[in-house]
């Protein structure tokens, strides 16, 4: 055995597809499967203990814990055989109690298990197609009963015992809910399913005979003794964006239930695919758990519902909903990977592990504290990851890009992206100044200083599976599926050594610390040592495939990972024999393996989504004690914006704290004032109460003294009385004692006499007993003689009866012979009757044959009908072929159009080239123009000087010289300015041609899209026709099954006709004549023109009505203004009348008081001047005329409103005339 030892320290992972995969051992410890182990995890103290699986196990399938928490049952597959291992949890470490692996029945695997309430029996369900339910007395490995649950290969999700009864069992699955009872050595079903079968996912017992069951459609059922008593449906609600898939339910007794392995639990990929759609699916009830008041159930991702039992009823109502938020759910450990881990990395300066997985997440772990430092999810899958030696940066290969990221204090942020798709391997150099990334069969090397690609290493013909740096980062070693291992020199970018073995696909390579030997593992079940482009030796893997390999930095230890999830630890140099330690670790192939920089810890990751940390050391004591000179770094990266935000938040919080302090001080002062006032009130109150209590106390003391005196006197009287009564009692008792003594002496004498009498009676009884015994013996001897005589007589009677029996037997035989003859004659008559009936039946069969021949004729007719239908089918196939030809023609047209588009694009490209050349030519000409201008400027200055000189001397020669100079200047510029307009015209023509070509391209693209849509439609029609033909064939095949039953065949053929003939007509209608289509288009255009003209007419009439309405409104407004003026005049006249009435109040005093109130007003009006009365009458007439005019206008408006298509402007409505009339009447009165 090897001296290198690895010891499991911690595991980060959970096997989610194991049935019943997490539960509480006690209030602080939970048990769950991880890799090929079961883990006991203390939630408070954060330690882990491991229960290893069986050797050569291929993975766990189901778990179950006994109700008394003493035993754990694990279902697993060992060497392709099912086995159930039962561990005793009370012992430390946990030891195997029993192994159930010898079965007398067929079984592939056990998918669900349950312990009985007393933990003596074990219930196990096998997988389809057997689907057996096995009832075990597990301590004696005795099968008590076995029954087949299902014959239709439906999956079974859960089995359980009744919590109070060992003999009652419940089984739920797809379309099944069964209650069974163990009686007389068998399991018998006690319920019968009624109604439509549901897909029952989970169940729980809420009472002795009551079970709550959940389905995949969000329904809950309550069954009592197998009969349905209650049903409810869970409402669908929008899930929150931050909700995660939570499939756990925690009971009040600290128990957790998970969906079983065979339940249709959606995988991560399915969840992501469905989350992209906005449609909501029904919540699936994957888990149900009972507690004291009711039960809890899962209701979709991140949602748990609590149901409580209603009072005085056997029903339940929803009492509370718990959403998957931090306020309700807290992680027991930390979020774990839910898919295979594809990348693993560690660094030097920090105790960090970086992992990436196909669940589209990146996680940073701390292997010192065993915690999750950072966690982030992305939209794309991550294939590889590498951690910078400083621990501040990571490089991750996503499906779309390669990203370089910063590890901040609470986030992972990308700061550089490279267009490397699907990078399966990436690695930082040991110094951290370089990193390499694989793109298919090419290795790109980048620097971390300026983030540029410094070299691309090409040479592999297959995909590269592994890369590794040597110690001084001068070389890079790579291995791939093409069987090649290359050593690259980074300074030259060329291969230094190479070793190619086509028959082997390499999985992983590594290099020794001195960079002289390369180690490689691959698909040929060997470990190879390669040096100087040649294989030094090969070590066999003993029928296993090595997937990963790593060597320690000291060069003394080597670890390899296998395809079955085991780890092998061996010393270096490698031994020739089978000298290694093998450890069970994972339940899937190991994908990545690393050693930390100090060679203290081994890290392994696998396809089961678990990450293991191992403590490695040398058994000989020479270990790997590389003490660190510098401790781990504690620095973290923080962005400036985050710091500023946090500083701002701190300032705000400080100001808030100060404000709260001020408020608290103010509140405290107010409270102190209130409390001081209350204290004063209470002190005054207590002082008053104390004084009142003092007075009461004095009164009570006086009363107490009086009572003491009274009690003393009373006690003295009682003592005297008692002494007298005592003396009297002593005298009486003495007399009674004397009398009793005399009685005792008399009774003693009596007892002596009675004893003497009893002795005499005993002697007499003995004598009488001996005499009676002699008499009895004589009597029974006489009886015995009588019985013997009777027995002899009975024997004689028996002999006589035997003789009589023989005689009766002879007589009975004779009688039986006679009866047989009678029966024979009787049955002969019956036989003759049967023959006659047989002849009659033969005649009936002839008739039936005739009927059969007629039916055969009908069948032939039906076959003819079928042939006609086949002919129609051939027609349809011809239509399909014609459509296919059309599709091919369209494809050819698309190809031709693609070719024309390519020609146009070439033409555009040539025109663009010409345009670029013209632009260059223009630039040259602009440059020449500038140079000429520069040459002209000094000449112009000289001309200016000469002009000044000439002006001083003579003006006439100046004109001549200027003219001559200008002429020469124009002559110089003439060819240049003549060429420019021509060039500009050519540029404009080119621009016009470009725009025209772009328009042509857009038109061609539109045509292409239209043809593409037509092609899709034709393809859809073709698919529909194929589906119709397939359906017709299947229906016709089903009809042929009824060929012996003419009536059913007739009905089926009629159904076929009704079902398919109309559809065939529809297909034929689809290909209408072009004439009909043209007629339809012409009629449609005619109707559209008529509709357009009618719309125009309606619009014109509406405008006319609108102008009339506006005119009427204007007139109405002017009339309303006149009415308002008249109202003002009326008000003025009323005020005048009121003034006159006030002036005439003196006349009231002269009048007698008996006169009524109406008479003075009449007299007063009569005294008013006549002119004023005429004015009032005039105004009344005017108002009456205006009222009539307004009424007429309102009638006209109502008539106009009743006309269709006429609407009031802006919704204006006039005040009602009745209200205005009432107002006028009130005011006039």
CSV table of N, CA and C in Angstrom, one decimal, residues 1074-1201:
chain,number,residue,atom,x,y,z
A,1074,UNK,N,-58.2,30.7,-61.2
A,1074,UNK,CA,-57.7,32.1,-61.2
A,1074,UNK,C,-58.8,33.0,-61.6
A,1075,UNK,N,-59.8,32.5,-62.5
A,1075,UNK,CA,-60.9,33.4,-62.9
A,1075,UNK,C,-61.8,33.8,-61.7
A,1076,UNK,N,-62.0,32.8,-60.8
A,1076,UNK,CA,-62.8,33.1,-59.6
A,1076,UNK,C,-62.1,34.1,-58.8
A,1077,UNK,N,-60.8,33.9,-58.6
A,1077,UNK,CA,-60.0,34.9,-57.8
A,1077,UNK,C,-60.0,36.3,-58.4
A,1078,UNK,N,-59.9,36.4,-59.8
A,1078,UNK,CA,-60.0,37.7,-60.4
A,1078,UNK,C,-61.3,38.3,-60.2
A,1079,UNK,N,-62.4,37.5,-60.3
A,1079,UNK,CA,-63.8,38.1,-60.1
A,1079,UNK,C,-63.9,38.6,-58.7
A,1080,UNK,N,-63.4,37.8,-57.7
A,1080,UNK,CA,-63.5,38.2,-56.3
A,1080,UNK,C,-62.7,39.5,-56.1
A,1081,UNK,N,-61.5,39.6,-56.7
A,1081,UNK,CA,-60.7,40.8,-56.5
A,1081,UNK,C,-61.5,42.0,-57.2
A,1082,UNK,N,-62.1,41.8,-58.4
A,1082,UNK,CA,-62.8,42.9,-59.0
A,1082,UNK,C,-64.0,43.4,-58.2
A,1083,UNK,N,-64.8,42.4,-57.6
A,1083,UNK,CA,-65.9,42.8,-56.8
A,1083,UNK,C,-65.4,43.5,-55.5
A,1084,UNK,N,-64.3,43.1,-55.0
A,1084,UNK,CA,-63.8,43.7,-53.8
A,1084,UNK,C,-63.4,45.1,-54.1
A,1085,UNK,N,-62.7,45.3,-55.2
A,1085,UNK,CA,-62.3,46.7,-55.5
A,1085,UNK,C,-63.5,47.6,-55.7
A,1086,UNK,N,-64.5,47.1,-56.4
A,1086,UNK,CA,-65.8,47.8,-56.6
A,1086,UNK,C,-66.4,48.3,-55.3
A,1087,UNK,N,-66.5,47.3,-54.4
A,1087,UNK,CA,-67.1,47.6,-53.1
A,1087,UNK,C,-66.2,48.6,-52.3
A,1088,UNK,N,-64.9,48.5,-52.4
A,1088,UNK,CA,-64.0,49.4,-51.7
A,1088,UNK,C,-64.2,50.8,-52.3
A,1089,UNK,N,-64.3,50.9,-53.6
A,1089,UNK,CA,-64.5,52.3,-54.2
A,1089,UNK,C,-65.9,52.9,-53.7
A,1090,UNK,N,-66.9,52.0,-53.7
A,1090,UNK,CA,-68.2,52.5,-53.2
A,1090,UNK,C,-68.1,53.0,-51.8
A,1091,UNK,N,-67.4,52.2,-51.0
A,1091,UNK,CA,-67.3,52.6,-49.6
A,1091,UNK,C,-66.5,53.9,-49.4
A,1092,UNK,N,-65.5,54.1,-50.2
A,1092,UNK,CA,-64.7,55.3,-50.1
A,1092,UNK,C,-65.5,56.5,-50.5
A,1093,UNK,N,-66.4,56.4,-51.6
A,1093,UNK,CA,-67.3,57.5,-52.0
A,1093,UNK,C,-68.3,57.8,-50.9
A,1094,UNK,N,-68.8,56.8,-50.3
A,1094,UNK,CA,-69.8,57.0,-49.2
A,1094,UNK,C,-69.2,57.7,-48.0
A,1095,UNK,N,-67.9,57.3,-47.7
A,1095,UNK,CA,-67.2,57.9,-46.6
A,1095,UNK,C,-67.0,59.4,-46.9
A,1096,UNK,N,-66.6,59.7,-48.2
A,1096,UNK,CA,-66.5,61.1,-48.5
A,1096,UNK,C,-67.8,61.9,-48.4
A,1097,UNK,N,-68.9,61.3,-48.8
A,1097,UNK,CA,-70.2,62.0,-48.7
A,1097,UNK,C,-70.5,62.2,-47.3
A,1098,UNK,N,-70.3,61.2,-46.4
A,1098,UNK,CA,-70.6,61.4,-45.0
A,1098,UNK,C,-69.8,62.5,-44.4
A,1099,UNK,N,-68.5,62.6,-44.8
A,1099,UNK,CA,-67.6,63.7,-44.3
A,1099,UNK,C,-68.1,65.0,-44.7
A,1100,UNK,N,-68.5,65.1,-46.0
A,1100,UNK,CA,-69.0,66.4,-46.5
A,1100,UNK,C,-70.3,66.8,-45.8
A,1101,UNK,N,-71.2,65.9,-45.6
A,1101,UNK,CA,-72.5,66.2,-44.9
A,1101,UNK,C,-72.2,66.6,-43.5
A,1102,UNK,N,-71.3,65.9,-42.9
A,1102,UNK,CA,-70.9,66.3,-41.5
A,1102,UNK,C,-70.4,67.7,-41.4
A,1103,UNK,N,-69.5,68.1,-42.4
A,1103,UNK,CA,-69.0,69.5,-42.4
A,1103,UNK,C,-70.1,70.5,-42.5
A,1104,UNK,N,-71.1,70.2,-43.5
A,1104,UNK,CA,-72.2,71.1,-43.7
A,1104,UNK,C,-73.0,71.2,-42.4
A,1105,UNK,N,-73.3,70.1,-41.8
A,1105,UNK,CA,-74.1,70.1,-40.5
A,1105,UNK,C,-73.4,70.8,-39.4
A,1106,UNK,N,-72.1,70.7,-39.4
A,1106,UNK,CA,-71.3,71.4,-38.4
A,1106,UNK,C,-71.3,72.9,-38.6
A,1107,UNK,N,-71.3,73.4,-39.9
A,1107,UNK,CA,-71.4,74.8,-40.1
A,1107,UNK,C,-72.7,75.3,-39.7
A,1108,UNK,N,-73.8,74.6,-40.1
A,1108,UNK,CA,-75.2,75.0,-39.6
A,1108,UNK,C,-75.3,75.0,-38.1
A,1109,UNK,N,-74.7,74.0,-37.5
A,1109,UNK,CA,-74.8,74.0,-36.0
A,1109,UNK,C,-74.0,75.1,-35.4
A,1110,UNK,N,-72.9,75.5,-36.0
A,1110,UNK,CA,-72.1,76.6,-35.4
A,1110,UNK,C,-72.9,77.9,-35.6
A,1111,UNK,N,-73.6,78.1,-36.8
A,1111,UNK,CA,-74.4,79.3,-37.0
A,1111,UNK,C,-75.5,79.3,-36.0
A,1112,UNK,N,-76.2,78.2,-35.8
A,1112,UNK,CA,-77.3,78.2,-34.8
A,1112,UNK,C,-76.8,78.5,-33.4
A,1113,UNK,N,-75.6,78.0,-33.1
A,1113,UNK,CA,-75.0,78.2,-31.8
A,1113,UNK,C,-74.7,79.7,-31.6
A,1114,UNK,N,-74.2,80.3,-32.6
A,1114,UNK,CA,-73.9,81.8,-32.5
A,1114,UNK,C,-75.2,82.6,-32.3
A,1115,UNK,N,-76.3,82.2,-33.1
A,1115,UNK,CA,-77.5,82.9,-32.9
A,1115,UNK,C,-78.1,82.7,-31.5
A,1116,UNK,N,-77.9,81.4,-31.0
A,1116,UNK,CA,-78.4,81.1,-29.7
A,1116,UNK,C,-77.6,81.9,-28.6
A,1117,UNK,N,-76.3,82.1,-28.8
A,1117,UNK,CA,-75.5,82.9,-27.9
A,1117,UNK,C,-76.0,84.3,-27.9
A,1118,UNK,N,-76.2,84.9,-29.1
A,1118,UNK,CA,-76.7,86.3,-29.1
A,1118,UNK,C,-78.1,86.4,-28.4
A,1119,UNK,N,-79.0,85.4,-28.6
A,1119,UNK,CA,-80.3,85.5,-28.0
A,1119,UNK,C,-80.1,85.4,-26.4
A,1120,UNK,N,-79.2,84.5,-26.0
A,1120,UNK,CA,-79.0,84.4,-24.5
A,1120,UNK,C,-78.5,85.7,-24.0
A,1121,UNK,N,-77.6,86.4,-24.7
A,1121,UNK,CA,-77.1,87.7,-24.3
A,1121,UNK,C,-78.3,88.7,-24.1
A,1122,UNK,N,-79.2,88.7,-25.2
A,1122,UNK,CA,-80.4,89.6,-25.1
A,1122,UNK,C,-81.2,89.3,-23.9
A,1123,UNK,N,-81.4,88.0,-23.6
A,1123,UNK,CA,-82.2,87.5,-22.4
A,1123,UNK,C,-81.5,88.0,-21.2
A,1124,UNK,N,-80.2,87.9,-21.1
A,1124,UNK,CA,-79.5,88.4,-19.8
A,1124,UNK,C,-79.7,89.9,-19.7
A,1125,UNK,N,-79.6,90.7,-20.8
A,1125,UNK,CA,-79.9,92.1,-20.7
A,1125,UNK,C,-81.3,92.4,-20.3
A,1126,UNK,N,-82.3,91.7,-20.8
A,1126,UNK,CA,-83.7,91.9,-20.4
A,1126,UNK,C,-83.8,91.5,-18.9
A,1127,UNK,N,-83.1,90.5,-18.4
A,1127,UNK,CA,-83.2,90.2,-17.0
A,1127,UNK,C,-82.6,91.3,-16.1
A,1128,UNK,N,-81.5,91.9,-16.6
A,1128,UNK,CA,-81.0,93.0,-15.9
A,1128,UNK,C,-82.0,94.2,-15.8
A,1129,UNK,N,-82.6,94.5,-17.0
A,1129,UNK,CA,-83.7,95.5,-17.0
A,1129,UNK,C,-84.8,95.2,-16.1
A,1130,UNK,N,-85.2,93.9,-16.1
A,1130,UNK,CA,-86.3,93.5,-15.2
A,1130,UNK,C,-85.9,93.7,-13.7
A,1131,UNK,N,-84.7,93.4,-13.4
A,1131,UNK,CA,-84.3,93.5,-12.0
A,1131,UNK,C,-84.3,95.0,-11.6
A,1132,UNK,N,-83.8,95.9,-12.6
A,1132,UNK,CA,-83.8,97.3,-12.3
A,1132,UNK,C,-85.2,97.8,-12.1
A,1133,UNK,N,-86.2,97.4,-12.9
A,1133,UNK,CA,-87.6,97.8,-12.8
A,1133,UNK,C,-88.1,97.3,-11.4
A,1134,UNK,N,-87.8,96.1,-11.0
A,1134,UNK,CA,-88.2,95.6,-9.7
A,1134,UNK,C,-87.7,96.4,-8.6
A,1135,UNK,N,-86.4,96.9,-8.7
A,1135,UNK,CA,-85.9,97.7,-7.7
A,1135,UNK,C,-86.6,99.1,-7.6
A,1136,UNK,N,-87.0,99.6,-8.8
A,1136,UNK,CA,-87.8,100.9,-8.8
A,1136,UNK,C,-89.1,100.7,-8.1
A,1137,UNK,N,-89.8,99.5,-8.5
A,1137,UNK,CA,-91.1,99.2,-7.8
A,1137,UNK,C,-90.9,99.1,-6.3
A,1138,UNK,N,-89.8,98.4,-5.9
A,1138,UNK,CA,-89.6,98.3,-4.5
A,1138,UNK,C,-89.4,99.6,-3.8
A,1139,UNK,N,-88.7,100.6,-4.5
A,1139,UNK,CA,-88.5,101.9,-4.0
A,1139,UNK,C,-89.9,102.6,-3.8
A,1140,UNK,N,-90.7,102.5,-4.9
A,1140,UNK,CA,-92.0,103.1,-4.8
A,1140,UNK,C,-92.9,102.6,-3.7
A,1141,UNK,N,-92.8,101.2,-3.5
A,1141,UNK,CA,-93.6,100.6,-2.4
A,1141,UNK,C,-93.1,101.1,-1.1
A,1142,UNK,N,-91.7,101.3,-1.0
A,1142,UNK,CA,-91.2,101.9,0.3
A,1142,UNK,C,-91.7,103.3,0.5
A,1143,UNK,N,-91.8,104.1,-0.6
A,1143,UNK,CA,-92.2,105.5,-0.5
A,1143,UNK,C,-93.7,105.5,-0.1
A,1144,UNK,N,-94.5,104.5,-0.5
A,1144,UNK,CA,-95.9,104.5,-0.3
A,1144,UNK,C,-96.3,103.8,1.0
A,1145,UNK,N,-95.4,103.5,1.9
A,1145,UNK,CA,-95.7,102.8,3.1
A,1145,UNK,C,-96.5,103.7,4.1
A,1146,UNK,N,-96.5,105.0,3.9
A,1146,UNK,CA,-97.2,105.9,4.7
A,1146,UNK,C,-98.7,105.7,4.6
A,1147,UNK,N,-99.1,105.3,3.4
A,1147,UNK,CA,-100.6,105.0,3.2
A,1147,UNK,C,-101.1,103.9,4.0
A,1148,UNK,N,-100.2,102.9,4.3
A,1148,UNK,CA,-100.6,101.7,5.1
A,1148,UNK,C,-101.1,102.1,6.5
A,1149,UNK,N,-100.5,103.2,7.1
A,1149,UNK,CA,-101.0,103.6,8.4
A,1149,UNK,C,-102.4,104.2,8.4
A,1150,UNK,N,-102.8,104.8,7.3
A,1150,UNK,CA,-104.1,105.4,7.2
A,1150,UNK,C,-105.1,104.3,7.0
A,1151,UNK,N,-104.8,103.2,6.3
A,1151,UNK,CA,-105.7,102.2,6.1
A,1151,UNK,C,-106.1,101.5,7.4
A,1152,UNK,N,-107.4,100.9,7.4
A,1152,UNK,CA,-107.8,100.1,8.6
A,1152,UNK,C,-107.0,98.8,8.6
A,1153,UNK,N,-106.9,98.3,9.8
A,1153,UNK,CA,-106.1,97.0,10.0
A,1153,UNK,C,-106.9,95.8,9.6
A,1154,UNK,N,-108.2,95.8,9.4
A,1154,UNK,CA,-109.0,94.6,9.0
A,1154,UNK,C,-108.8,94.3,7.6
A,1155,UNK,N,-108.3,95.3,6.8
A,1155,UNK,CA,-108.2,95.0,5.4
A,1155,UNK,C,-107.1,94.0,5.1
A,1156,UNK,N,-107.3,93.1,4.2
A,1156,UNK,CA,-106.3,92.0,3.9
A,1156,UNK,C,-105.0,92.6,3.3
A,1157,UNK,N,-103.9,91.8,3.2
A,1157,UNK,CA,-102.6,92.3,2.7
A,1157,UNK,C,-102.6,92.5,1.3
A,1158,UNK,N,-103.5,91.8,0.5
A,1158,UNK,CA,-103.5,91.9,-0.9
A,1158,UNK,C,-104.1,93.3,-1.4
A,1159,UNK,N,-105.0,93.8,-0.7
A,1159,UNK,CA,-105.7,95.1,-1.1
A,1159,UNK,C,-104.7,96.3,-1.1
A,1160,UNK,N,-103.9,96.5,-0.1
A,1160,UNK,CA,-103.0,97.6,-0.2
A,1160,UNK,C,-102.1,97.5,-1.4
A,1161,UNK,N,-101.6,96.3,-1.7
A,1161,UNK,CA,-100.7,96.2,-2.8
A,1161,UNK,C,-101.4,96.6,-4.1
A,1162,UNK,N,-102.7,96.2,-4.2
A,1162,UNK,CA,-103.4,96.6,-5.4
A,1162,UNK,C,-103.6,98.2,-5.5
A,1163,UNK,N,-103.9,98.7,-4.3
A,1163,UNK,CA,-104.1,100.2,-4.3
A,1163,UNK,C,-102.8,100.9,-4.7
A,1164,UNK,N,-101.7,100.3,-4.1
A,1164,UNK,CA,-100.4,100.9,-4.3
A,1164,UNK,C,-100.0,100.8,-5.8
A,1165,UNK,N,-100.4,99.7,-6.4
A,1165,UNK,CA,-100.1,99.6,-7.9
A,1165,UNK,C,-100.9,100.5,-8.7
A,1166,UNK,N,-102.1,100.7,-8.2
A,1166,UNK,CA,-103.0,101.6,-9.0
A,1166,UNK,C,-102.5,103.0,-8.9
A,1167,UNK,N,-101.9,103.4,-7.8
A,1167,UNK,CA,-101.4,104.7,-7.7
A,1167,UNK,C,-100.1,105.0,-8.5
A,1168,UNK,N,-99.4,103.9,-8.9
A,1168,UNK,CA,-98.2,104.0,-9.7
A,1168,UNK,C,-98.5,104.7,-11.0
A,1169,UNK,N,-97.6,105.3,-11.7
A,1169,UNK,CA,-97.8,106.0,-12.9
A,1169,UNK,C,-98.1,105.0,-14.0
A,1170,UNK,N,-98.9,105.4,-15.0
A,1170,UNK,CA,-99.3,104.6,-16.1
A,1170,UNK,C,-98.1,104.2,-17.0
A,1171,UNK,N,-97.2,105.1,-17.2
A,1171,UNK,CA,-96.1,104.9,-18.1
A,1171,UNK,C,-95.3,103.7,-17.6
A,1172,UNK,N,-95.1,103.6,-16.3
A,1172,UNK,CA,-94.3,102.4,-15.7
A,1172,UNK,C,-95.0,101.1,-16.0
A,1173,UNK,N,-96.4,101.1,-15.9
A,1173,UNK,CA,-97.1,99.8,-16.1
A,1173,UNK,C,-96.9,99.4,-17.6
A,1174,UNK,N,-96.9,100.4,-18.5
A,1174,UNK,CA,-96.8,100.1,-19.9
A,1174,UNK,C,-95.4,99.5,-20.2
A,1175,UNK,N,-94.4,99.9,-19.5
A,1175,UNK,CA,-93.0,99.4,-19.6
A,1175,UNK,C,-93.0,97.9,-19.2
A,1176,UNK,N,-93.7,97.6,-18.0
A,1176,UNK,CA,-93.7,96.2,-17.5
A,1176,UNK,C,-94.4,95.3,-18.5
A,1177,UNK,N,-95.5,95.8,-19.1
A,1177,UNK,CA,-96.2,94.9,-20.1
A,1177,UNK,C,-95.3,94.7,-21.3
A,1178,UNK,N,-94.6,95.7,-21.7
A,1178,UNK,CA,-93.7,95.6,-22.8
A,1178,UNK,C,-92.6,94.5,-22.6
A,1179,UNK,N,-92.0,94.7,-21.4
A,1179,UNK,CA,-90.9,93.7,-21.1
A,1179,UNK,C,-91.5,92.3,-21.0
A,1180,UNK,N,-92.7,92.1,-20.5
A,1180,UNK,CA,-93.3,90.8,-20.4
A,1180,UNK,C,-93.6,90.2,-21.8
A,1181,UNK,N,-94.0,91.1,-22.7
A,1181,UNK,CA,-94.3,90.6,-24.1
A,1181,UNK,C,-92.9,90.2,-24.7
A,1182,UNK,N,-91.9,91.0,-24.5
A,1182,UNK,CA,-90.6,90.7,-25.2
A,1182,UNK,C,-90.1,89.4,-24.6
A,1183,UNK,N,-90.2,89.2,-23.3
A,1183,UNK,CA,-89.7,87.9,-22.7
A,1183,UNK,C,-90.5,86.7,-23.3
A,1184,UNK,N,-91.8,86.9,-23.4
A,1184,UNK,CA,-92.6,85.8,-24.0
A,1184,UNK,C,-92.2,85.5,-25.4
A,1185,UNK,N,-91.9,86.5,-26.2
A,1185,UNK,CA,-91.5,86.2,-27.6
A,1185,UNK,C,-90.2,85.5,-27.6
A,1186,UNK,N,-89.2,86.0,-26.8
A,1186,UNK,CA,-87.9,85.4,-26.7
A,1186,UNK,C,-88.0,83.9,-26.3
A,1187,UNK,N,-88.9,83.7,-25.4
A,1187,UNK,CA,-89.1,82.3,-24.9
A,1187,UNK,C,-89.6,81.4,-26.1
A,1188,UNK,N,-90.5,81.9,-26.8
A,1188,UNK,CA,-91.0,81.1,-28.0
A,1188,UNK,C,-89.9,80.9,-29.0
A,1189,UNK,N,-89.1,81.9,-29.3
A,1189,UNK,CA,-88.0,81.8,-30.2
A,1189,UNK,C,-87.0,80.7,-29.8
A,1190,UNK,N,-86.7,80.8,-28.5
A,1190,UNK,CA,-85.7,79.8,-27.9
A,1190,UNK,C,-86.3,78.4,-28.0
A,1191,UNK,N,-87.6,78.3,-27.8
A,1191,UNK,CA,-88.2,76.9,-27.9
A,1191,UNK,C,-88.1,76.4,-29.3
A,1192,UNK,N,-88.4,77.3,-30.3
A,1192,UNK,CA,-88.3,76.9,-31.7
A,1192,UNK,C,-86.9,76.5,-32.0
A,1193,UNK,N,-85.9,77.3,-31.6
A,1193,UNK,CA,-84.5,76.9,-31.9
A,1193,UNK,C,-84.1,75.6,-31.2
A,1194,UNK,N,-84.6,75.3,-30.0
A,1194,UNK,CA,-84.2,74.0,-29.4
A,1194,UNK,C,-84.8,72.9,-30.2
A,1195,UNK,N,-86.1,73.1,-30.7
A,1195,UNK,CA,-86.7,72.0,-31.5
A,1195,UNK,C,-85.8,71.7,-32.7
A,1196,UNK,N,-85.4,72.8,-33.4
A,1196,UNK,CA,-84.5,72.6,-34.5
A,1196,UNK,C,-83.2,71.8,-34.2
A,1197,UNK,N,-82.6,72.2,-33.1
A,1197,UNK,CA,-81.4,71.6,-32.6
A,1197,UNK,C,-81.6,70.1,-32.4
A,1198,UNK,N,-82.7,69.8,-31.7
A,1198,UNK,CA,-83.0,68.3,-31.5
A,1198,UNK,C,-83.2,67.6,-32.8
A,1199,UNK,N,-83.9,68.2,-33.8
A,1199,UNK,CA,-84.1,67.5,-35.1
A,1199,UNK,C,-82.7,67.3,-35.7
A,1200,UNK,N,-81.8,68.3,-35.7
A,1200,UNK,CA,-80.5,68.1,-36.3
A,1200,UNK,C,-79.7,67.0,-35.6
A,1201,UNK,N,-79.8,67.0,-34.2
A,1201,UNK,CA,-79.1,65.9,-33.5
A,1201,UNK,C,-79.6,64.5,-33.8
